Tab-separated table of C-alpha atoms and ligand atoms in Angstrom:
chain	number	residue	atom	x	y	z
A	120	MET	CA	-5.382	19.791	-0.619
A	121	LYS	CA	-4.847	18.415	2.895
A	122	LEU	CA	-4.086	14.711	2.858
A	123	SER	CA	-6.236	12.347	4.919
A	124	LYS	CA	-4.539	10.836	7.985
A	125	ARG	CA	-4.081	7.570	6.043
A	126	LEU	CA	-2.437	9.200	3.014
A	127	ALA	CA	-0.384	11.504	5.268
A	128	ALA	CA	1.005	8.435	7.077
A	129	ILE	CA	2.171	7.037	3.718
A	130	ASP	CA	3.606	10.392	2.662
A	131	ALA	CA	5.566	10.554	5.936
A	132	LEU	CA	7.392	7.319	5.080
A	133	ILE	CA	9.135	9.042	2.197
A	134	THR	CA	11.861	10.945	3.957
A	135	GLU	CA	14.756	10.726	1.479
A	136	PRO	CA	14.729	11.831	-2.169
A	137	GLU	CA	13.745	8.897	-4.405
A	138	ASP	CA	14.534	8.240	-8.073
A	139	ILE	CA	11.039	7.057	-8.933
A	140	ILE	CA	7.757	6.957	-7.015
A	141	TRP	CA	4.728	5.141	-8.403
A	142	ASP	CA	1.326	6.280	-7.139
A	143	CYS	CA	-0.561	3.126	-8.130
A	144	CYS	CA	-4.376	2.923	-8.171
A	145	CYS	CA	-4.042	6.679	-7.749
A	146	ASP	CA	-7.647	7.709	-8.567
A	147	HIS	CA	-7.685	11.462	-7.679
A	148	GLY	CA	-3.876	11.407	-7.407
A	149	TYR	CA	-3.829	13.375	-4.111
A	150	LEU	CA	-0.938	11.391	-2.657
A	151	GLY	CA	1.231	11.606	-5.770
A	152	MET	CA	0.486	15.318	-6.113
A	153	ALA	CA	1.556	15.988	-2.522
A	154	LEU	CA	4.801	14.096	-3.197
A	155	LEU	CA	5.317	15.935	-6.465
A	156	LYS	CA	4.775	19.261	-4.746
A	157	ARG	CA	7.592	18.598	-2.302
A	158	ALA	CA	9.822	17.083	-5.042
A	159	ALA	CA	10.034	13.764	-3.208
A	160	ALA	CA	11.269	12.005	-6.373
A	161	ASN	CA	12.980	12.752	-9.658
A	162	HIS	CA	10.114	11.080	-11.415
A	163	LEU	CA	6.555	10.539	-10.227
A	164	ILE	CA	4.342	8.083	-12.085
A	165	PHE	CA	0.575	8.058	-11.574
A	166	VAL	CA	-1.217	4.849	-12.580
A	167	ASP	CA	-4.899	3.974	-12.670
A	168	ILE	CA	-6.993	1.827	-14.967
A	169	VAL	CA	-9.882	4.311	-15.411
A	170	ALA	CA	-9.303	6.499	-18.471
A	171	THR	CA	-11.581	9.383	-17.461
A	172	LEU	CA	-9.802	9.734	-14.118
A	173	MET	CA	-6.399	9.721	-15.772
A	174	ASN	CA	-7.454	12.273	-18.416
A	175	ASP	CA	-8.687	14.609	-15.656
A	176	LEU	CA	-5.517	14.111	-13.635
A	177	GLU	CA	-3.284	14.725	-16.652
A	178	ALA	CA	-5.196	17.931	-17.424
A	179	GLN	CA	-4.901	19.060	-13.810
A	180	LEU	CA	-1.166	18.377	-13.670
A	181	SER	CA	-0.599	20.099	-17.001
A	182	SER	CA	-2.472	23.171	-15.827
A	183	ILE	CA	-0.188	23.600	-12.852
A	184	ASN	CA	2.371	25.804	-14.519
A	185	LYS	CA	5.411	25.058	-12.494
A	186	LEU	CA	4.851	21.334	-12.920
A	187	GLN	CA	4.321	21.713	-16.669
A	188	LYS	CA	5.646	18.763	-18.635
A	189	THR	CA	8.087	20.116	-21.209
A	190	CYS	CA	9.328	17.001	-22.855
A	191	ASP	CA	8.811	13.366	-22.006
A	192	LYS	CA	12.447	12.622	-21.339
A	193	ASN	CA	12.888	15.258	-18.667
A	194	SER	CA	9.409	15.273	-17.251
A	195	GLN	CA	8.955	15.065	-13.521
A	196	TRP	CA	5.698	13.238	-13.838
A	197	GLN	CA	3.871	10.810	-16.032
A	198	VAL	CA	0.282	9.600	-16.087
A	199	LEU	CA	-0.341	5.997	-17.169
A	200	CYS	CA	-3.769	4.577	-17.784
A	201	GLN	CA	-3.172	0.850	-17.348
A	202	ASP	CA	-3.366	-2.150	-15.079
A	203	VAL	CA	-0.990	-1.732	-12.142
A	204	GLY	CA	-0.063	-5.414	-12.435
A	205	LYS	CA	1.673	-4.582	-15.709
A	206	ILE	CA	3.889	-1.693	-14.614
A	207	GLU	CA	7.487	-1.909	-15.801
A	208	ILE	CA	9.959	-1.365	-13.004
A	209	ALA	CA	13.166	0.151	-14.343
A	210	GLN	CA	16.579	-0.293	-12.795
A	211	SER	CA	17.136	2.592	-10.382
A	212	LYS	CA	18.890	3.350	-7.134
A	213	SER	CA	15.748	3.970	-5.128
A	214	GLN	CA	12.199	3.413	-6.065
A	215	VAL	CA	8.890	3.318	-4.168
A	216	VAL	CA	5.675	1.642	-5.253
A	217	LEU	CA	2.637	2.964	-3.379
A	218	ILE	CA	-0.645	1.075	-3.501
A	219	ALA	CA	-3.464	2.277	-1.249
A	220	GLY	CA	-7.224	2.209	-1.154
A	221	VAL	CA	-7.876	-1.162	-2.803
A	222	GLY	CA	-8.907	-4.459	-1.195
A	223	GLY	CA	-6.157	-6.655	0.250
A	224	GLU	CA	-6.877	-9.532	-2.142
A	225	LEU	CA	-6.620	-7.305	-5.232
A	226	LEU	CA	-3.543	-5.643	-3.789
A	227	LEU	CA	-1.863	-9.040	-3.354
A	228	ARG	CA	-2.720	-10.018	-6.955
A	229	LEU	CA	-1.163	-6.760	-8.185
A	230	ILE	CA	2.057	-7.373	-6.241
A	231	GLN	CA	2.171	-10.983	-7.501
A	232	GLN	CA	1.849	-9.717	-11.095
A	233	ILE	CA	4.454	-6.983	-10.601
A	234	THR	CA	6.815	-9.617	-9.174
A	235	VAL	CA	6.277	-12.016	-12.088
A	236	ASN	CA	6.513	-9.298	-14.771
A	237	ASN	CA	9.741	-7.632	-13.598
A	238	LEU	CA	13.354	-8.633	-13.133
A	239	SER	CA	14.347	-9.440	-9.572
A	240	GLU	CA	17.423	-7.187	-9.812
A	241	HIS	CA	15.085	-4.279	-10.604
A	242	LEU	CA	12.679	-5.228	-7.807
A	243	ASN	CA	15.471	-5.390	-5.248
A	244	ASN	CA	15.695	-1.600	-5.007
A	245	VAL	CA	11.961	-1.125	-4.581
A	246	ARG	CA	10.132	-0.320	-1.363
A	247	PHE	CA	6.460	-1.217	-1.487
A	248	ILE	CA	4.223	0.898	0.753
A	249	LEU	CA	0.809	-0.728	0.970
A	250	CYS	CA	-2.418	0.332	2.609
A	251	PRO	CA	-5.237	-2.068	1.793
A	252	VAL	CA	-8.901	-1.800	2.612
A	253	HIS	CA	-9.560	-4.997	4.649
A	254	HIS	CA	-8.100	-8.516	4.116
A	255	THR	CA	-4.762	-7.612	5.636
A	256	TYR	CA	-4.263	-11.135	7.042
A	257	LYS	CA	-4.443	-12.758	3.586
A	258	LEU	CA	-2.297	-9.987	2.134
A	259	ARG	CA	0.404	-10.497	4.765
A	260	VAL	CA	0.472	-14.278	4.228
A	261	GLY	CA	0.787	-13.743	0.460
A	262	LEU	CA	3.520	-11.099	0.753
A	263	LYS	CA	5.540	-13.445	2.943
A	264	GLN	CA	5.104	-16.273	0.398
A	265	LEU	CA	6.485	-13.975	-2.310
A	266	GLY	CA	9.660	-13.562	-0.257
A	267	LEU	CA	9.063	-9.972	0.804
A	268	GLY	CA	10.318	-8.822	4.199
A	269	LEU	CA	8.991	-6.207	6.599
A	270	ILE	CA	10.425	-2.686	6.875
A	271	SER	CA	7.704	-1.112	8.996
A	272	GLU	CA	4.037	-1.398	9.853
A	273	GLN	CA	1.527	0.791	11.634
A	274	ILE	CA	-2.146	1.100	12.464
A	275	ILE	CA	-3.897	4.267	11.329
A	276	TYR	CA	-7.326	5.269	12.645
A	277	ASP	CA	-8.780	7.652	10.111
A	278	ASN	CA	-12.350	8.844	9.812
A	279	LYS	CA	-13.609	6.077	12.120
A	280	ARG	CA	-11.940	3.316	10.097
A	281	PHE	CA	-8.802	1.324	10.780
A	282	TYR	CA	-6.064	0.889	8.207
A	283	GLU	CA	-2.693	-0.839	8.215
A	284	VAL	CA	0.234	0.780	6.434
A	285	ILE	CA	2.694	-2.003	5.582
A	286	GLU	CA	6.123	-1.209	4.165
A	287	VAL	CA	7.954	-4.176	2.612
A	288	SER	CA	10.824	-5.002	0.280
A	289	PHE	CA	12.746	-7.940	-1.187
A	290	ASN	CA	15.837	-6.491	0.397
A	291	THR	CA	15.125	-7.337	4.019
A	292	ASN	CA	14.904	-10.638	5.908
A	293	ASN	CA	12.621	-9.358	8.665
A	294	GLU	CA	9.701	-11.806	8.467
A	295	ILE	CA	6.204	-10.432	7.877
A	296	SER	CA	3.857	-11.749	10.574
A	297	ASN	CA	0.242	-12.678	9.778
A	298	THR	CA	-1.172	-10.254	12.340
A	299	GLY	CA	1.295	-7.373	12.213
A	300	ASN	CA	3.124	-8.146	15.461
A	301	GLU	CA	5.190	-4.941	15.400
A	302	MET	CA	2.347	-2.480	14.950
A	303	TRP	CA	0.339	-3.087	18.106
A	304	ASP	CA	0.412	-0.972	21.255
A	305	PHE	CA	-2.144	-2.388	23.656
A	306	THR	CA	-1.875	0.586	25.994
A	307	SER	CA	-3.808	2.333	23.219
A	308	ALA	CA	-7.606	2.017	23.449
A	309	GLU	CA	-7.779	2.383	19.667
A	310	HIS	CA	-5.535	-0.600	19.072
A	311	ALA	CA	-7.563	-2.700	21.498
A	312	MET	CA	-10.699	-1.635	19.607
A	313	TYR	CA	-9.106	-2.667	16.290
A	314	GLN	CA	-8.197	-6.106	17.685
A	315	ARG	CA	-11.829	-6.573	18.884
A	316	GLN	CA	-13.158	-5.476	15.475
A	317	LEU	CA	-10.955	-7.977	13.657
A	318	ILE	CA	-11.920	-10.838	15.985
A	319	ASN	CA	-15.644	-9.971	15.653
A	320	HIS	CA	-15.299	-9.793	11.871
A	321	TYR	CA	-13.568	-13.172	11.600
A	322	ASN	CA	-16.121	-14.738	13.968
A	323	LYS	CA	-18.778	-13.795	11.417
A	324	MET	CA	-16.720	-15.525	8.709
A	325	LEU	CA	-16.574	-18.877	10.553
A	326	ASN	CA	-19.512	-20.288	8.572
A	327	LYS	CA	-17.506	-19.817	5.342
A	328	ASP	CA	-14.418	-21.842	6.355
A	329	ALA	CA	-14.398	-22.740	10.048
A	330	LEU	CA	-10.939	-24.298	10.157
A	331	TYR	CA	-9.193	-21.391	8.411
A	332	TYR	CA	-10.975	-18.606	10.308
A	333	GLN	CA	-10.526	-20.348	13.688
A	334	LYS	CA	-6.783	-20.126	13.046
A	335	VAL	CA	-7.045	-16.446	12.073
A	336	ILE	CA	-9.042	-15.640	15.243
A	337	LYS	CA	-6.569	-17.590	17.392
A	338	ASN	CA	-3.674	-15.620	15.859
A	339	TYR	CA	-5.340	-12.278	16.691
A	340	GLN	CA	-6.244	-13.453	20.213
A	341	GLU	CA	-2.642	-14.553	20.824
A	342	LEU	CA	-1.552	-10.932	20.445
A	343	THR	CA	-2.857	-10.256	23.960
A	344	ASP	CA	-2.363	-13.698	25.541
A	345	SER	CA	0.428	-13.529	28.045
B	229	SAM	C1	-10.478	3.986	-3.907
B	229	SAM	S1	-9.329	4.369	-5.150
B	229	SAM	C2	-7.877	4.631	-4.201
B	229	SAM	C3	-7.344	6.023	-4.381
B	229	SAM	C4	-6.091	6.350	-3.585
B	229	SAM	N1	-5.007	5.438	-3.863
B	229	SAM	C5	-6.404	6.354	-2.117
B	229	SAM	O1	-5.941	5.469	-1.386
B	229	SAM	O2	-7.119	7.264	-1.661
B	229	SAM	C6	-9.031	2.830	-5.953
B	229	SAM	C7	-8.543	3.003	-7.390
B	229	SAM	O3	-7.944	1.787	-7.832
B	229	SAM	C8	-8.101	1.713	-9.233
B	229	SAM	N2	-7.798	0.336	-9.667
B	229	SAM	C9	-8.434	-0.807	-9.292
B	229	SAM	N3	-7.859	-1.870	-9.882
B	229	SAM	C10	-6.827	-1.399	-10.636
B	229	SAM	C11	-5.842	-2.015	-11.463
B	229	SAM	N4	-5.806	-3.342	-11.624
B	229	SAM	N5	-4.948	-1.231	-12.085
B	229	SAM	C12	-4.985	0.126	-11.929
B	229	SAM	N6	-5.885	0.766	-11.152
B	229	SAM	C13	-6.796	0.005	-10.512
B	229	SAM	C14	-9.528	2.168	-9.430
B	229	SAM	O4	-9.756	2.580	-10.741
B	229	SAM	C15	-9.642	3.309	-8.395
B	229	SAM	O5	-9.430	4.560	-8.983
């Protein structure tokens, strides 16, 4: 299974062996399976709230002989059917939480819940790699409020849609900007197109909350003001 450009960009951010990787909101589990295949972590945990999806995924993983789960304690992978907001982050040297393919507002709520439900000393060794569908501005503001700092960010143009891949942790002081200051390259026609799309989108939102969206538009325009 070839990963989409978006999922491949996330996969590429995992360059060192990890203790635990969580493929949250995993659905089909393509990303986690690619990581499992290249033994990117000692333990790979797939999480989604839809039972039928998780039953299918568990059956698929079990049928792959070399990945066969022998006993829970030593298993390389685990499938959890539950709310991602309730995952229990264990103490470990290196851990990655991946959340992709859900709206930015839901994604922020999930991170807020994970933060509230887990010990800060456990969260300190976690890298969060996030790729929301829309609402990245609100997500970024919320991540910053939680005290997360930026590791990396990039724009991915995949199948005629723009995505942002945002890598954050509690272990860095690099401030997360509202508009992703580090990810833009305005010599790229694609990036210029993404900026125009965002500004057009937020212009359409002005009738909902003029004051707030005027500020958002101004922030995106400032990216190219010299
Ligand atoms: C579009 S899929 C994303 C699949 C994959 N991560 C990707 O990016 O291609 C979104 C998945 O999020 C799951 N989901 C939504 N809210 C959830 C929650 N609170 N806890 C666990 N899974 C959730 C849905 O069941 C669905 O399978």
